[in-house]
DNA sequence: CTGAAAGCGCTTACAG
DNA sequence: CTGAAAGCGCTTACAG
């Protein structure tokens, strides 16, 4: 009548052997007669025996089969739709999944609006995205961690060479003969500032001034900013956008203003996401997948030094 | 000298109490003097004691703290970059994460080139994406499962009303006065066929014939297909693309052919991903997030009937 | 409040 | 090959 879970002892009793033999018959089967093995397995099947993972783990010392190691990807983003709207996150997952292929490690995704407190038993490792320094430091005290983008001191991180990327964009425009250059930069974040920095430095080196506006990495804002840029300098022959999504807004503004791309105006974005490819947009490729992959590799083998800065690359498409 | 893990017995010994008292002091602290509690906790901290999860689980009968329930999202895709290239997957993750908010259930991501065999102890639930019927049926015998898109008979599923979406696209073009309509349909998959079906049926109902070509959901193919369509019928005033990425190829072909969008030619895509928004592309919105969310809800409470077909919605943007 | 003891369910030397 | 026994690390009645 009792509906309690069937245990090894039950199987052993029904099969008419000791628990030791039952255990051996079930695991590998070495050291038991074929007859006993067959009988025990048959009974275990019939009774629906499922070994108690914790007990097994305790007895063997090995971690239980059910509790594979796992790496958490902790994304802090107030926008619950972030994974839909920002290609970056998908690319991170791509890189992490690839680096984990063949390693029996689970990939757990945590998308949270605010930094979660350190809970339960720590995972094998964590990849921290947009994690403020304070909670990042707290995490760092429990298990291995690596951040995407600089985080708290002491927490290793991987990041793209944003400055170099900005430089590459500027160099591309200059070497293709553009002279009246506009730019829609990003918001006030380290990453956006670095891109801007690299871009302006190169332009200054080339003796060119830049007509610029600030955006927030969204299409709508970039669209308005580009219109404003055109009003300030109608002879613009190039516009740099701090991210691909912004570049889409720029393209639309140019189209509406009757400018041909790339004939009249060249456009270069930043990110190199699928969006750039789909829109035939020249863009500075940011190795998001590679960042995530090397983050995972660092977690798997902390002896490897964290790679810190990864190079970007210019991808020329139809817009420049 | 030994570097073995510190256990409760060690803490108890150093603190000068029994293991029982040490255990009580650490868990809740009821039934121990404040003094003992303080001392034990201090020692545990100093020694870096971490309770052995399996042992605790075995002793209490409750599942170990570390082994939270989990829902697996199993994506079968031969392209290791799929998560970067296809917005659909990111949207699925968004929906699943949102539906899981507040439930202490882990979200595990499995991206595999081919259906994995059923391994270890089954998760709380699985969401199957692109899973062929045979392995889907095998999974169905171990734990709760739900597929995105129809799968094996007996496996519950959620899917968008693709046919209705195709119908909506056609209706939009017809009611906005388009009469010479082209279409770049998708590959030979149920989902693409349904979209095509709905589209053609509506057009036939309106007494219009459609100049169509087949694509494979990529930009390059759609670009070529659109060029071909224009060659066959230069007076085309609208083109439907079976997915947003294809629509991007169509837009480029139109631009190069000197057609203005939407003045000369209207374009409508399908998916309603961030791409459509960024490109200001009219599109049939497919509720990917909602599909995933209701899949999760079904897993959490199988008493709820699976929703099966979710309605699509036309989003009109600048391209039509 | 405190500790000796039993027990959680399984595995694995050890003897036979 | 087989079984009695000890043990994995912790918790929790039970007595005191």
XYZ file of C-alpha atoms (C1' of nucleotides) in Angstrom:
672
model
C 0.000 0.000 0.000
C 2.825 2.271 0.871
C 3.879 4.356 -2.097
C 7.396 5.023 -0.921
C 10.241 5.058 -3.310
C 11.681 1.656 -4.148
C 15.222 1.267 -2.909
C 18.118 -1.010 -3.564
C 17.176 -3.150 -0.578
C 13.776 -3.834 -2.127
C 15.319 -4.938 -5.359
C 17.786 -7.135 -3.497
C 15.075 -8.761 -1.398
C 12.807 -9.476 -4.347
C 15.706 -10.804 -6.381
C 16.803 -12.900 -3.444
C 20.326 -11.537 -3.166
C 22.263 -9.215 -0.889
C 22.288 -5.477 -1.391
C 25.949 -5.775 -2.272
C 25.251 -8.130 -5.134
C 22.322 -6.069 -6.288
C 24.519 -3.001 -6.335
C 27.200 -4.779 -8.308
C 24.691 -6.241 -10.731
C 23.368 -2.797 -11.464
C 26.676 -0.968 -11.775
C 28.798 -2.466 -14.473
C 27.967 -5.987 -13.469
C 31.498 -7.094 -12.628
C 31.837 -9.704 -9.954
C 28.376 -11.182 -10.270
C 27.123 -14.231 -12.091
C 25.307 -13.574 -15.308
C 22.237 -15.174 -13.766
C 22.167 -12.820 -10.785
C 22.827 -9.841 -12.988
C 19.965 -10.710 -15.247
C 17.590 -11.334 -12.386
C 18.486 -8.177 -10.493
C 18.153 -6.018 -13.555
C 14.852 -7.558 -14.419
C 13.525 -6.895 -10.913
C 14.925 -3.361 -10.841
C 13.190 -2.643 -14.111
C 9.933 -4.143 -12.996
C 9.946 -2.276 -9.700
C 11.010 0.947 -11.387
C 14.080 1.281 -9.215
C 15.824 4.638 -9.518
C 19.065 4.928 -7.551
C 19.064 7.701 -4.982
C 21.555 10.158 -6.374
C 22.567 11.747 -3.094
C 23.147 8.405 -1.434
C 25.248 7.232 -4.305
C 27.182 10.465 -4.346
C 27.833 10.185 -0.648
C 28.967 6.583 -0.897
C 31.212 7.020 -3.908
C 32.578 10.438 -3.110
C 31.982 11.402 -6.691
C 29.402 14.017 -7.530
C 26.014 12.541 -8.239
C 25.174 11.830 -11.861
C 22.330 14.279 -11.825
C 24.414 17.165 -10.604
C 26.627 17.943 -13.547
C 28.899 20.881 -13.244
C 27.398 24.026 -14.604
C 28.465 27.412 -15.778
C 26.075 30.245 -15.184
C 25.736 33.128 -17.579
C 24.403 35.933 -15.438
C 23.013 38.782 -17.511
C 21.935 41.861 -15.634
C 19.539 43.824 -17.791
C 16.477 45.804 -16.743
C 14.840 45.027 -20.060
C 13.138 41.632 -19.839
C 13.196 41.538 -23.639
C 16.931 42.077 -23.779
C 17.624 38.652 -25.193
C 15.243 39.413 -28.052
C 16.400 42.915 -28.717
C 20.160 42.782 -28.276
C 22.044 40.440 -30.572
C 25.042 40.597 -28.256
C 23.542 38.210 -25.741
C 22.713 35.595 -28.330
C 26.253 35.796 -29.610
C 27.596 35.301 -26.115
C 25.504 32.179 -25.775
C 26.808 30.939 -29.101
C 30.393 31.334 -27.980
C 29.818 29.806 -24.588
C 27.955 26.835 -26.021
C 30.691 26.202 -28.549
C 33.431 26.358 -25.960
C 31.489 23.954 -23.803
C 30.908 21.394 -26.548
C 32.346 18.091 -25.461
C 32.676 19.174 -21.842
C 29.930 17.651 -19.762
C 29.079 20.997 -18.240
C 25.613 22.492 -18.202
C 25.064 26.024 -19.422
C 22.624 27.866 -17.208
C 21.128 31.148 -18.243
C 20.163 33.722 -15.659
C 18.527 36.875 -16.937
C 17.875 39.277 -14.087
C 16.840 42.923 -13.842
C 19.185 43.516 -10.916
C 22.212 41.709 -9.500
C 20.977 38.646 -7.602
C 22.439 37.881 -4.203
C 24.827 34.990 -3.927
C 22.659 31.978 -3.184
C 22.916 28.226 -2.712
C 25.993 26.290 -3.636
C 28.152 28.056 -6.152
C 28.297 26.823 -9.734
C 31.477 25.602 -11.339
C 31.856 29.050 -12.858
C 30.026 32.226 -13.763
C 30.175 34.626 -16.665
C 29.115 38.052 -15.485
C 27.509 40.484 -17.915
C 26.694 44.067 -16.931
C 27.437 43.163 -13.344
C 28.238 46.219 -11.213
C 31.547 46.061 -9.302
C 30.062 45.520 -5.855
C 28.050 42.368 -6.527
C 30.788 41.213 -8.883
C 33.227 41.335 -6.004
C 30.762 39.451 -3.812
C 30.454 36.723 -6.427
C 34.205 36.576 -6.715
C 34.348 35.216 -3.194
C 32.311 32.171 -4.177
C 33.619 30.175 -7.078
C 35.282 31.151 -10.312
C 34.038 34.154 -12.160
C 34.884 36.131 -15.238
C 33.232 39.285 -16.461
C 32.482 40.410 -20.004
C 33.783 43.940 -19.925
C 35.872 45.334 -17.081
C 34.286 44.819 -13.695
C 35.517 44.974 -10.106
C 39.271 44.959 -9.560
C 40.323 41.402 -8.928
C 37.615 39.968 -11.152
C 39.161 38.776 -14.410
C 37.474 39.972 -17.566
C 37.391 39.764 -21.343
C 36.519 42.722 -23.526
C 36.819 43.835 -27.112
C 39.324 46.466 -28.089
C 36.667 49.136 -28.509
C 39.215 51.882 -28.897
C 40.964 50.004 -31.659
C 37.616 49.402 -33.302
C 36.781 53.079 -33.325
C 40.171 53.677 -34.838
C 39.553 51.114 -37.567
C 36.255 52.715 -38.509
C 37.835 56.131 -38.819
C 40.790 54.805 -40.782
C 38.467 53.068 -43.205
C 36.503 56.228 -43.909
C 39.604 58.335 -44.285
C 41.422 55.933 -46.571
C 38.353 55.613 -48.803
C 38.470 59.330 -49.355
C 35.791 60.608 -47.025
C 36.468 64.098 -45.737
C 33.267 65.458 -44.173
C 32.584 62.930 -41.501
C 29.721 62.725 -39.044
C 29.251 60.415 -36.101
C 26.437 59.236 -33.875
C 28.179 58.119 -30.725
C 26.702 56.084 -27.902
C 25.575 56.790 -24.374
C 27.833 57.484 -21.434
C 29.204 53.976 -20.907
C 32.826 52.820 -20.888
C 32.293 50.793 -24.016
C 30.706 53.645 -25.982
C 33.276 56.131 -24.744
C 36.124 53.894 -25.857
C 34.700 53.572 -29.342
C 34.270 57.308 -29.554
C 37.757 57.891 -28.248
C 39.415 55.683 -30.796
C 37.380 57.185 -33.602
C 38.087 60.811 -32.712
C 41.753 60.211 -32.058
C 42.267 58.769 -35.503
C 40.270 61.541 -37.136
C 42.260 64.172 -35.314
C 45.411 62.468 -36.476
C 44.157 62.760 -40.040
C 43.484 66.424 -39.488
C 39.736 66.075 -39.812
C 37.077 67.377 -37.479
C 33.955 65.346 -36.849
C 30.376 66.572 -36.739
C 28.961 64.454 -33.967
C 25.899 63.798 -31.839
C 25.162 61.426 -29.010
C 22.769 58.527 -29.196
C 21.719 55.747 -26.873
C 22.325 52.744 -29.114
C 18.709 52.828 -30.376
C 17.485 53.302 -33.900
C 15.035 56.095 -33.174
C 17.568 58.292 -31.452
C 20.165 57.690 -34.123
C 17.629 58.538 -36.803
C 16.958 61.905 -35.193
C 20.640 62.492 -34.575
C 21.505 61.811 -38.199
C 18.870 64.269 -39.387
C 20.364 66.854 -37.125
C 23.852 66.085 -38.408
C 22.713 66.578 -41.990
C 21.149 69.877 -41.074
C 24.380 71.052 -39.501
C 26.574 69.846 -42.353
C 24.635 69.019 -45.536
C 27.811 68.014 -47.384
C 28.512 65.089 -45.078
C 30.064 62.193 -46.993
C 30.269 59.630 -44.193
C 28.638 58.775 -40.888
C 29.957 56.469 -38.210
C 27.424 54.908 -35.847
C 28.479 53.538 -32.486
C 26.474 50.378 -32.967
C 24.698 48.548 -35.776
C 21.238 49.352 -34.503
C 22.076 53.059 -34.544
C 23.445 52.650 -38.021
C 20.038 51.453 -39.146
C 18.540 54.735 -37.994
C 21.252 56.613 -39.806
C 20.564 54.695 -43.003
C 16.907 55.549 -42.815
C 17.589 59.247 -42.270
C 19.900 59.275 -45.275
C 17.385 57.476 -47.434
C 14.702 59.977 -46.534
C 17.055 62.853 -47.215
C 17.634 61.478 -50.665
C 21.274 60.615 -50.095
C 22.575 57.498 -51.800
C 24.575 55.016 -49.778
C 27.452 54.555 -50.285
C 27.768 56.870 -53.299
C 26.899 60.094 -51.491
C 27.425 59.031 -47.925
C 29.273 56.039 -46.474
C 27.965 54.442 -43.303
C 29.897 52.256 -40.874
C 28.377 50.621 -37.828
C 29.831 48.772 -34.891
C 29.148 45.252 -33.580
C 29.155 43.067 -36.630
C 25.993 41.295 -35.554
C 23.646 39.460 -37.891
C 21.900 42.770 -38.353
C 24.863 44.255 -40.185
C 24.978 41.278 -42.470
C 21.256 41.388 -43.154
C 21.333 45.110 -43.855
C 24.496 44.927 -45.948
C 26.072 47.352 -43.534
C 29.810 47.854 -43.164
C 30.652 47.392 -39.534
C 33.390 46.956 -37.007
C 33.174 43.326 -36.026
C 33.276 42.799 -32.288
C 34.205 39.211 -31.429
C 31.369 38.556 -28.995
C 31.381 34.814 -29.582
C 35.113 34.671 -29.063
C 34.873 36.732 -25.896
C 32.399 34.291 -24.432
C 34.388 31.306 -25.613
C 37.576 32.515 -24.014
C 35.657 33.357 -20.863
C 34.489 29.768 -20.713
C 37.966 28.493 -21.406
C 39.283 30.581 -18.567
C 36.668 29.111 -16.248
C 37.496 25.592 -17.352
C 41.184 26.178 -16.858
C 41.991 29.185 -14.671
C 45.663 28.509 -15.241
C 45.232 30.150 -18.631
C 45.639 33.882 -18.275
C 42.441 35.766 -19.064
C 42.750 37.251 -22.522
C 41.573 40.705 -21.478
C 41.303 42.562 -24.790
C 40.245 40.956 -28.053
C 40.841 42.669 -31.385
C 37.994 43.959 -33.524
C 37.932 43.803 -37.310
C 36.509 45.926 -40.068
C 33.996 44.186 -42.292
C 33.337 46.134 -45.448
C 29.891 45.655 -46.958
C 27.713 47.641 -49.305
C 27.325 50.738 -47.181
C 30.863 52.075 -47.570
C 49.070 18.402 5.851
C 46.096 16.653 4.358
C 44.131 18.956 2.135
C 40.878 17.114 2.506
C 37.618 18.936 2.708
C 36.706 20.179 6.175
C 33.682 18.423 7.563
C 31.195 18.995 10.330
C 33.177 16.749 12.651
C 36.195 19.016 12.266
C 34.197 22.079 13.145
C 32.680 20.294 16.137
C 36.052 19.122 17.393
C 37.694 22.534 17.093
C 34.696 24.218 18.687
C 34.733 21.647 21.444
C 31.184 20.419 21.012
C 29.427 17.372 19.587
C 28.542 17.064 15.921
C 24.909 17.290 16.920
C 25.371 20.661 18.555
C 27.506 21.873 15.705
C 24.827 20.868 13.243
C 22.146 22.638 15.239
C 24.259 25.730 15.655
C 24.717 25.966 11.936
C 21.140 25.250 10.891
C 18.767 27.762 12.393
C 20.464 27.671 15.740
C 17.482 26.429 17.754
C 18.285 24.345 20.776
C 21.794 25.635 21.339
C 23.145 28.258 23.676
C 24.025 31.553 22.105
C 27.596 30.976 23.160
C 27.910 27.649 21.390
C 26.195 29.005 18.330
C 28.591 31.903 18.126
C 31.634 29.739 18.649
C 30.608 27.081 16.140
C 29.815 29.624 13.492
C 33.075 31.384 14.031
C 35.002 28.144 13.692
C 33.019 27.076 10.631
C 33.790 30.375 8.998
C 37.434 30.244 9.888
C 37.825 26.687 8.654
C 35.808 27.414 5.536
C 33.325 24.681 6.251
C 30.947 23.940 3.381
C 28.239 21.401 4.169
C 28.292 18.351 1.941
C 25.121 18.693 -0.096
C 24.598 15.018 -0.828
C 25.069 14.032 2.798
C 22.605 16.638 3.921
C 20.130 15.614 1.262
C 20.432 12.007 2.289
C 19.968 12.812 5.959
C 17.045 15.162 5.558
C 15.274 13.391 2.755
C 14.813 16.723 1.046
C 16.516 17.405 -2.250
C 19.883 19.042 -1.813
C 19.949 22.814 -1.994
C 22.216 22.695 -4.986
C 19.930 20.615 -7.127
C 17.244 23.030 -8.144
C 14.722 21.912 -10.655
C 15.618 22.812 -14.187
C 14.032 23.201 -17.549
C 16.131 22.375 -20.566
C 15.803 24.211 -23.825
C 17.071 21.774 -26.383
C 17.840 23.408 -29.708
C 18.798 21.139 -32.546
C 20.630 23.153 -35.159
C 23.552 22.106 -37.331
C 24.796 25.684 -37.363
C 26.894 26.305 -34.252
C 26.336 30.021 -34.800
C 22.576 29.620 -34.833
C 22.102 31.568 -31.639
C 23.955 34.476 -33.192
C 22.312 34.348 -36.569
C 18.699 33.511 -35.838
C 16.781 35.960 -33.686
C 14.147 33.338 -33.037
C 16.247 31.499 -30.474
C 16.996 34.612 -28.475
C 13.324 35.409 -28.405
C 12.539 31.942 -27.154
C 15.007 32.424 -24.329
C 13.410 35.755 -23.485
C 9.986 34.192 -23.207
C 11.194 31.216 -21.218
C 13.177 33.384 -18.811
C 10.213 35.660 -18.251
C 7.841 32.800 -17.580
C 10.346 31.353 -15.137
C 10.823 34.574 -13.183
C 9.936 33.962 -9.569
C 10.006 30.197 -9.962
C 13.161 28.741 -8.517
C 13.822 26.736 -11.632
C 17.062 26.832 -13.569
C 17.031 27.417 -17.301
C 19.530 25.199 -19.061
C 20.469 25.774 -22.639
C 21.473 22.878 -24.853
C 22.555 23.727 -28.364
C 23.299 20.583 -30.336
C 23.936 19.781 -33.982
C 21.970 16.542 -33.742
C 19.398 15.158 -31.329
C 21.223 14.004 -28.193
C 20.328 10.670 -26.681
C 18.357 10.642 -23.468
C 20.938 10.734 -20.723
C 21.203 10.980 -16.931
C 18.294 11.869 -14.737
C 15.588 13.735 -16.587
C 15.094 17.449 -15.983
C 11.891 18.875 -14.630
C 10.912 19.662 -18.182
C 12.204 20.165 -21.704
C 11.394 22.532 -24.519
C 12.201 20.872 -27.814
C 13.146 22.966 -30.823
C 13.665 21.441 -34.263
C 13.550 18.030 -32.681
C 12.709 15.281 -35.185
C 9.750 13.081 -34.249
C 11.739 9.983 -33.351
C 13.983 11.463 -30.657
C 11.092 13.648 -29.536
C 9.066 10.537 -28.849
C 12.017 9.044 -26.978
C 12.278 12.127 -24.787
C 8.564 12.010 -24.176
C 9.053 8.796 -22.234
C 11.293 10.563 -19.713
C 9.827 13.610 -18.077
C 7.640 16.404 -19.346
C 8.266 17.787 -22.780
C 6.773 20.317 -25.097
C 7.864 21.139 -28.612
C 7.992 24.456 -30.411
C 6.302 23.601 -33.661
C 4.476 20.315 -34.247
C 6.577 17.276 -33.399
C 5.846 13.622 -32.775
C 2.236 12.658 -32.168
C 1.666 12.583 -28.436
C 4.212 15.326 -27.792
C 2.377 18.547 -26.952
C 3.468 21.599 -28.897
C 3.043 25.321 -29.342
C 3.272 27.023 -32.712
C 2.349 30.263 -34.390
C -0.547 30.432 -36.780
C 1.685 30.640 -39.816
C -1.162 30.212 -42.223
C -3.070 33.065 -40.628
C 0.096 35.162 -40.770
C 0.474 34.580 -44.485
C -3.130 35.567 -44.878
C -2.590 38.789 -42.930
C 0.359 39.769 -45.086
C -1.626 39.250 -48.263
C -4.649 41.090 -46.910
C -2.484 44.047 -45.956
C -1.008 44.345 -49.427
C -4.352 43.961 -51.145
C -6.163 46.458 -48.949
C -3.431 49.030 -49.424
C -4.020 48.857 -53.132
C -1.202 46.647 -54.354
C -2.099 44.630 -57.420
C 1.094 43.216 -58.906
C 2.409 41.150 -56.081
C 5.584 39.129 -55.851
C 6.707 36.740 -53.133
C 9.897 35.106 -51.992
C 8.742 32.047 -50.118
C 10.813 29.858 -47.839
C 12.306 26.395 -48.068
C 10.396 23.149 -47.928
C 9.515 23.139 -44.233
C 6.080 22.939 -42.616
C 6.418 26.432 -41.260
C 7.388 27.989 -44.583
C 4.754 26.033 -46.442
C 2.047 27.217 -44.080
C 3.020 30.851 -44.553
C 2.991 30.397 -48.292
C -0.338 28.614 -48.175
C -2.043 31.335 -46.227
C -0.599 33.997 -48.473
C -1.582 32.367 -51.742
C -5.037 31.437 -50.565
C -5.849 35.020 -49.673
C -4.413 36.321 -52.927
C -6.421 33.806 -54.907
C -9.488 34.907 -53.016
C -8.760 38.449 -54.102
C -8.460 37.300 -57.662
C -4.753 38.102 -57.892
C -1.962 35.885 -59.119
C 1.408 36.013 -57.462
C 4.809 36.058 -59.101
C 6.830 33.922 -56.741
C 10.178 32.299 -56.151
C 11.571 30.092 -53.449
C 14.230 31.088 -50.972
C 15.892 29.476 -48.012
C 15.344 32.149 -45.388
C 18.703 33.795 -46.176
C 19.401 37.261 -47.408
C 21.584 36.294 -50.347
C 19.073 33.911 -51.853
C 16.228 36.354 -51.361
C 18.265 39.068 -53.030
C 18.761 36.936 -56.104
C 15.150 35.822 -56.073
C 13.900 39.392 -55.920
C 16.053 40.382 -58.881
C 14.589 37.518 -60.805
C 11.074 38.505 -59.810
C 11.671 42.034 -61.074
C 12.943 40.688 -64.334
C 9.838 38.581 -64.788
C 7.444 41.347 -63.798
C 9.002 44.817 -63.807
C 5.773 46.470 -62.717
C 5.705 44.695 -59.347
C 4.256 46.942 -56.664
C 4.711 44.670 -53.672
C 6.858 41.789 -52.460
C 6.173 39.470 -49.570
C 9.162 37.753 -47.977
C 8.724 34.622 -45.911
C 10.992 35.902 -43.181
C 12.571 39.182 -42.136
C 16.068 38.180 -43.159
C 14.818 37.420 -46.663
C 13.041 40.743 -46.685
C 16.390 42.438 -46.177
C 17.642 40.864 -49.367
C 14.516 41.972 -51.161
C 14.976 45.535 -49.954
C 18.516 45.586 -51.261
C 17.509 44.276 -54.653
C 14.804 46.947 -54.898
C 17.220 49.668 -53.869
C 19.706 48.615 -56.517
C 16.959 48.463 -59.103
C 16.089 52.048 -58.280
C 12.669 51.233 -56.859
C 11.538 53.338 -53.941
C 10.094 51.613 -50.882
C 7.231 51.878 -50.125
C 6.272 54.340 -52.879
C 6.992 52.075 -55.824
C 7.070 48.745 -54.080
C 5.793 47.688 -50.675
C 7.687 45.043 -48.726
C 6.358 42.865 -45.931
C 8.425 40.378 -44.018
C 7.613 37.694 -41.508
C 8.862 37.173 -37.943
C 8.667 40.566 -36.327
C 12.106 40.211 -34.835
C 14.321 43.103 -33.776
C 15.624 43.107 -37.323
C 12.289 44.298 -38.698
C 12.197 47.075 -36.179
C 15.760 48.131 -36.907
C 15.183 48.099 -40.645
C 11.788 49.810 -40.394
C 10.312 46.827 -42.128
C 6.619 45.952 -42.036
C 6.324 42.409 -40.841
C 4.018 39.705 -39.608
C 4.786 39.463 -35.922
C 5.259 35.908 -34.753
C 4.869 35.634 -30.979
C 8.068 33.697 -30.297
C 8.394 34.977 -26.738
C 4.812 34.068 -26.000
C 5.250 30.618 -27.509
C 8.156 29.931 -25.209
C 6.398 31.406 -22.216
C 3.328 29.265 -22.687
C 5.553 26.257 -23.248
C 7.150 26.909 -19.872
C 3.780 27.416 -18.263
C 2.641 24.114 -19.649
C 5.683 22.417 -18.177
C 5.139 24.057 -14.811
C 1.499 23.030 -14.803
C 0.666 20.258 -17.257
C -2.948 20.528 -16.182
C -3.175 23.573 -18.414
C -3.972 22.496 -21.946
C -1.156 23.286 -24.356
C -2.096 26.364 -26.368
C -1.186 24.813 -29.711
C -1.616 27.741 -32.139
C -0.803 31.344 -31.264
C -2.066 34.201 -33.434
C 0.306 36.363 -35.457
C -0.137 40.092 -35.967
C 0.644 42.547 -38.717
C 3.030 45.328 -37.751
C 3.029 48.101 -40.290
C 6.272 50.064 -40.546
C 7.866 52.222 -43.174
C 8.225 49.609 -45.882
C 4.541 49.330 -46.795
C 20.891 23.049 26.330
C 23.716 18.843 25.065
C 25.520 14.404 23.336
C 25.421 9.330 22.038
C 23.246 6.855 18.696
C 20.658 5.586 14.848
C 19.679 6.276 10.261
C 19.297 8.406 5.319
C 20.459 4.790 0.610
C 24.126 3.310 -1.545
C 29.065 1.358 -2.420
C 33.114 -1.232 -1.621
C 37.019 -3.300 0.531
C 37.302 -7.584 3.057
C 36.580 -12.501 3.990
C 34.873 -16.468 2.587
C 30.829 -15.233 -7.205
C 28.688 -13.673 -2.711
C 27.428 -11.425 1.692
C 28.202 -9.118 6.285
C 29.947 -4.963 7.602
C 31.745 -0.513 7.605
C 31.465 3.919 5.981
C 30.270 8.283 3.014
C 28.766 13.340 5.996
C 25.072 15.029 7.956
C 20.519 15.321 10.806
C 17.346 14.325 14.358
C 14.532 11.954 17.614
C 15.702 10.346 22.189
C 17.545 10.634 26.876
C 19.613 13.150 30.048
